[in-house]
GROMACS .gro file of N, CA and C in nm:
model
  192
    1MET      N    1   0.082  -0.123   0.003
    1MET     CA    2   0.001  -0.002   0.010
    1MET      C    3   0.088   0.112   0.005
    2MET      N    4   0.067   0.209  -0.104
    2MET     CA    5   0.141   0.317  -0.112
    2MET      C    6   0.056   0.447  -0.033
    3ILE      N    7   0.126   0.524   0.074
    3ILE     CA    8   0.073   0.611   0.109
    3ILE      C    9   0.097   0.777   0.044
    4GLU      N   10   0.012   0.861  -0.010
    4GLU     CA   11   0.072   0.972  -0.050
    4GLU      C   12   0.051   1.074   0.041
    5LEU      N   13   0.164   1.164   0.027
    5LEU     CA   14   0.183   1.273   0.104
    5LEU      C   15   0.129   1.383   0.051
    6ASN      N   16   0.034   1.472   0.080
    6ASN     CA   17   0.017   1.564   0.018
    6ASN      C   18   0.072   1.730   0.076
    7ILE      N   19   0.128   1.695   0.189
    7ILE     CA   20   0.213   1.842   0.220
    7ILE      C   21   0.326   1.833   0.238
    8PRO      N   22   0.412   1.910   0.228
    8PRO     CA   23   0.534   1.905   0.231
    8PRO      C   24   0.623   1.910   0.391
    9ILE      N   25   0.725   1.831   0.392
    9ILE     CA   26   0.797   1.819   0.501
    9ILE      C   27   0.828   1.948   0.542
   10THR      N   28   0.816   1.998   0.710
   10THR     CA   29   0.886   2.105   0.747
   10THR      C   30   0.986   2.096   0.824
   11ALA      N   31   1.082   2.204   0.826
   11ALA     CA   32   1.190   2.236   0.877
   11ALA      C   33   1.183   2.172   1.050
   12ASP      N   34   1.069   2.180   1.108
   12ASP     CA   35   1.040   2.125   1.229
   12ASP      C   36   1.033   1.990   1.236
   13GLU      N   37   0.991   1.931   1.136
   13GLU     CA   38   0.977   1.770   1.142
   13GLU      C   39   1.141   1.708   1.139
   14VAL      N   40   1.206   1.774   1.037
   14VAL     CA   41   1.363   1.749   1.007
   14VAL      C   42   1.430   1.766   1.142
   15LEU      N   43   1.402   1.872   1.200
   15LEU     CA   44   1.458   1.902   1.335
   15LEU      C   45   1.445   1.778   1.426
   16CYS      N   46   1.309   1.744   1.423
   16CYS     CA   47   1.272   1.633   1.546
   16CYS      C   48   1.351   1.526   1.503
   17ALA      N   49   1.338   1.468   1.375
   17ALA     CA   50   1.386   1.366   1.326
   17ALA      C   51   1.535   1.338   1.360
   18VAL      N   52   1.603   1.452   1.323
   18VAL     CA   53   1.771   1.469   1.379
   18VAL      C   54   1.767   1.445   1.525
   19LYS      N   55   1.688   1.534   1.612
   19LYS     CA   56   1.739   1.530   1.746
   19LYS      C   57   1.685   1.380   1.802
   20SER      N   58   1.609   1.294   1.732
   20SER     CA   59   1.581   1.152   1.778
   20SER      C   60   1.687   1.068   1.747
   21LEU      N   61   1.796   1.127   1.639
   21LEU     CA   62   1.891   0.990   1.645
   21LEU      C   63   1.973   0.986   1.737
   22LYS      N   64   2.005   0.838   1.763
   22LYS     CA   65   2.098   0.819   1.881
   22LYS      C   66   2.265   0.829   1.826
   23LYS      N   67   2.302   0.891   1.973
   23LYS     CA   68   2.494   0.903   1.921
   23LYS      C   69   2.533   0.760   1.961
   24GLY      N   70   2.662   0.775   1.915
   24GLY     CA   71   2.741   0.636   1.877
   24GLY      C   72   2.698   0.499   1.829
   25LYS      N   73   2.624   0.515   1.710
   25LYS     CA   74   2.554   0.407   1.652
   25LYS      C   75   2.664   0.385   1.517
   26ALA      N   76   2.680   0.282   1.475
   26ALA     CA   77   2.768   0.222   1.350
   26ALA      C   78   2.715   0.310   1.225
   27VAL      N   79   2.782   0.354   1.155
   27VAL     CA   80   2.760   0.434   1.024
   27VAL      C   81   2.687   0.319   0.905
   28GLY      N   82   2.573   0.388   0.865
   28GLY     CA   83   2.488   0.307   0.747
   28GLY      C   84   2.573   0.303   0.606
   29PRO      N   85   2.537   0.246   0.505
   29PRO     CA   86   2.596   0.260   0.369
   29PRO      C   87   2.607   0.404   0.317
   30ASP      N   88   2.565   0.491   0.364
   30ASP     CA   89   2.637   0.640   0.345
   30ASP      C   90   2.728   0.690   0.396
   31PHE      N   91   2.800   0.610   0.520
   31PHE     CA   92   2.919   0.643   0.577
   31PHE      C   93   2.896   0.765   0.660
   32LEU      N   94   2.791   0.809   0.694
   32LEU     CA   95   2.780   0.923   0.789
   32LEU      C   96   2.740   0.906   0.916
   33LEU      N   97   2.794   0.937   1.019
   33LEU     CA   98   2.765   0.916   1.182
   33LEU      C   99   2.652   0.999   1.181
   34ASN      N  100   2.563   0.981   1.287
   34ASN     CA  101   2.445   1.030   1.331
   34ASN      C  102   2.478   1.187   1.370
   35GLU      N  103   2.597   1.190   1.456
   35GLU     CA  104   2.658   1.289   1.512
   35GLU      C  105   2.681   1.408   1.418
   36TYR      N  106   2.687   1.370   1.284
   36TYR     CA  107   2.733   1.494   1.167
   36TYR      C  108   2.602   1.553   1.156
   37PHE      N  109   2.477   1.478   1.179
   37PHE     CA  110   2.363   1.550   1.129
   37PHE      C  111   2.334   1.619   1.285
   38THR      N  112   2.341   1.581   1.382
   38THR     CA  113   2.314   1.638   1.503
   38THR      C  114   2.397   1.739   1.542
   39GLU      N  115   2.533   1.739   1.499
   39GLU     CA  116   2.624   1.888   1.553
   39GLU      C  117   2.580   1.964   1.454
   40SER      N  118   2.552   1.974   1.314
   40SER     CA  119   2.530   2.060   1.235
   40SER      C  120   2.409   2.075   1.162
   41ILE      N  121   2.299   2.058   1.226
   41ILE     CA  122   2.148   2.067   1.188
   41ILE      C  123   2.113   2.210   1.182
   42ASP      N  124   2.134   2.292   1.244
   42ASP     CA  125   2.146   2.429   1.227
   42ASP      C  126   2.168   2.482   1.093
   43ILE      N  127   2.272   2.402   0.999
   43ILE     CA  128   2.347   2.440   0.885
   43ILE      C  129   2.270   2.360   0.786
   44LEU      N  130   2.227   2.238   0.813
   44LEU     CA  131   2.161   2.145   0.730
   44LEU      C  132   2.015   2.148   0.708
   45CYS      N  133   1.964   2.209   0.801
   45CYS     CA  134   1.814   2.193   0.821
   45CYS      C  135   1.724   2.214   0.668
   46ALA      N  136   1.751   2.351   0.642
   46ALA     CA  137   1.685   2.393   0.551
   46ALA      C  138   1.717   2.309   0.393
   47ASP      N  139   1.844   2.273   0.373
   47ASP     CA  140   1.862   2.206   0.275
   47ASP      C  141   1.850   2.034   0.275
   48LEU      N  142   1.834   2.008   0.388
   48LEU     CA  143   1.747   1.874   0.404
   48LEU      C  144   1.609   1.863   0.407
   49CYS      N  145   1.558   1.957   0.454
   49CYS     CA  146   1.398   2.010   0.419
   49CYS      C  147   1.368   1.991   0.246
   50ASP      N  148   1.456   2.103   0.195
   50ASP     CA  149   1.442   2.083   0.052
   50ASP      C  150   1.457   1.953  -0.029
   51LEU      N  151   1.575   1.902   0.007
   51LEU     CA  152   1.589   1.764  -0.058
   51LEU      C  153   1.510   1.676  -0.041
   52PHE      N  154   1.447   1.665   0.094
   52PHE     CA  155   1.350   1.547   0.119
   52PHE      C  156   1.201   1.574   0.027
   53ASN      N  157   1.156   1.730   0.029
   53ASN     CA  158   1.053   1.774  -0.052
   53ASN      C  159   1.052   1.740  -0.196
   54ALA      N  160   1.172   1.750  -0.252
   54ALA     CA  161   1.187   1.749  -0.390
   54ALA      C  162   1.209   1.587  -0.408
   55ILE      N  163   1.263   1.531  -0.323
   55ILE     CA  164   1.227   1.346  -0.359
   55ILE      C  165   1.102   1.315  -0.341
   56LEU      N  166   1.017   1.356  -0.281
   56LEU     CA  167   0.849   1.342  -0.278
   56LEU      C  168   0.820   1.405  -0.373
   57GLU      N  169   0.836   1.525  -0.448
   57GLU     CA  170   0.756   1.555  -0.522
   57GLU      C  171   0.772   1.480  -0.692
   58SER      N  172   0.929   1.451  -0.681
   58SER     CA  173   0.953   1.401  -0.816
   58SER      C  174   0.918   1.238  -0.789
   59GLY      N  175   0.920   1.168  -0.690
   59GLY     CA  176   0.891   1.019  -0.692
   59GLY      C  177   1.042   0.957  -0.724
   60PHE      N  178   1.147   1.053  -0.730
   60PHE     CA  179   1.257   0.978  -0.756
   60PHE      C  180   1.358   1.001  -0.645
   61PHE      N  181   1.392   0.878  -0.585
   61PHE     CA  182   1.524   0.856  -0.491
   61PHE      C  183   1.636   0.842  -0.527
   62PRO      N  184   1.738   0.910  -0.529
   62PRO     CA  185   1.886   0.857  -0.567
   62PRO      C  186   1.928   0.738  -0.500
   63ASP      N  187   2.003   0.650  -0.609
   63ASP     CA  188   2.072   0.543  -0.537
   63ASP      C  189   2.195   0.579  -0.456
   64LYS      N  190   2.252   0.693  -0.489
   64LYS     CA  191   2.372   0.739  -0.405
   64LYS      C  192   2.402   0.887  -0.388
   0.00000   0.00000   0.00000
């Protein structure tokens, strides 16, 4: 079942999601530590929000 999002992701939602990341966890396939996001969210928040909304709008999720 595919759920359609009709409203854009907000900066508050991105901030909340990043703040919920646990510290000290192993990196994933992107090789980025959670601490990278938690320590730089003030700089990254707007760009992450734009990126996530562009992905939802286009329906294309990049492989890399």
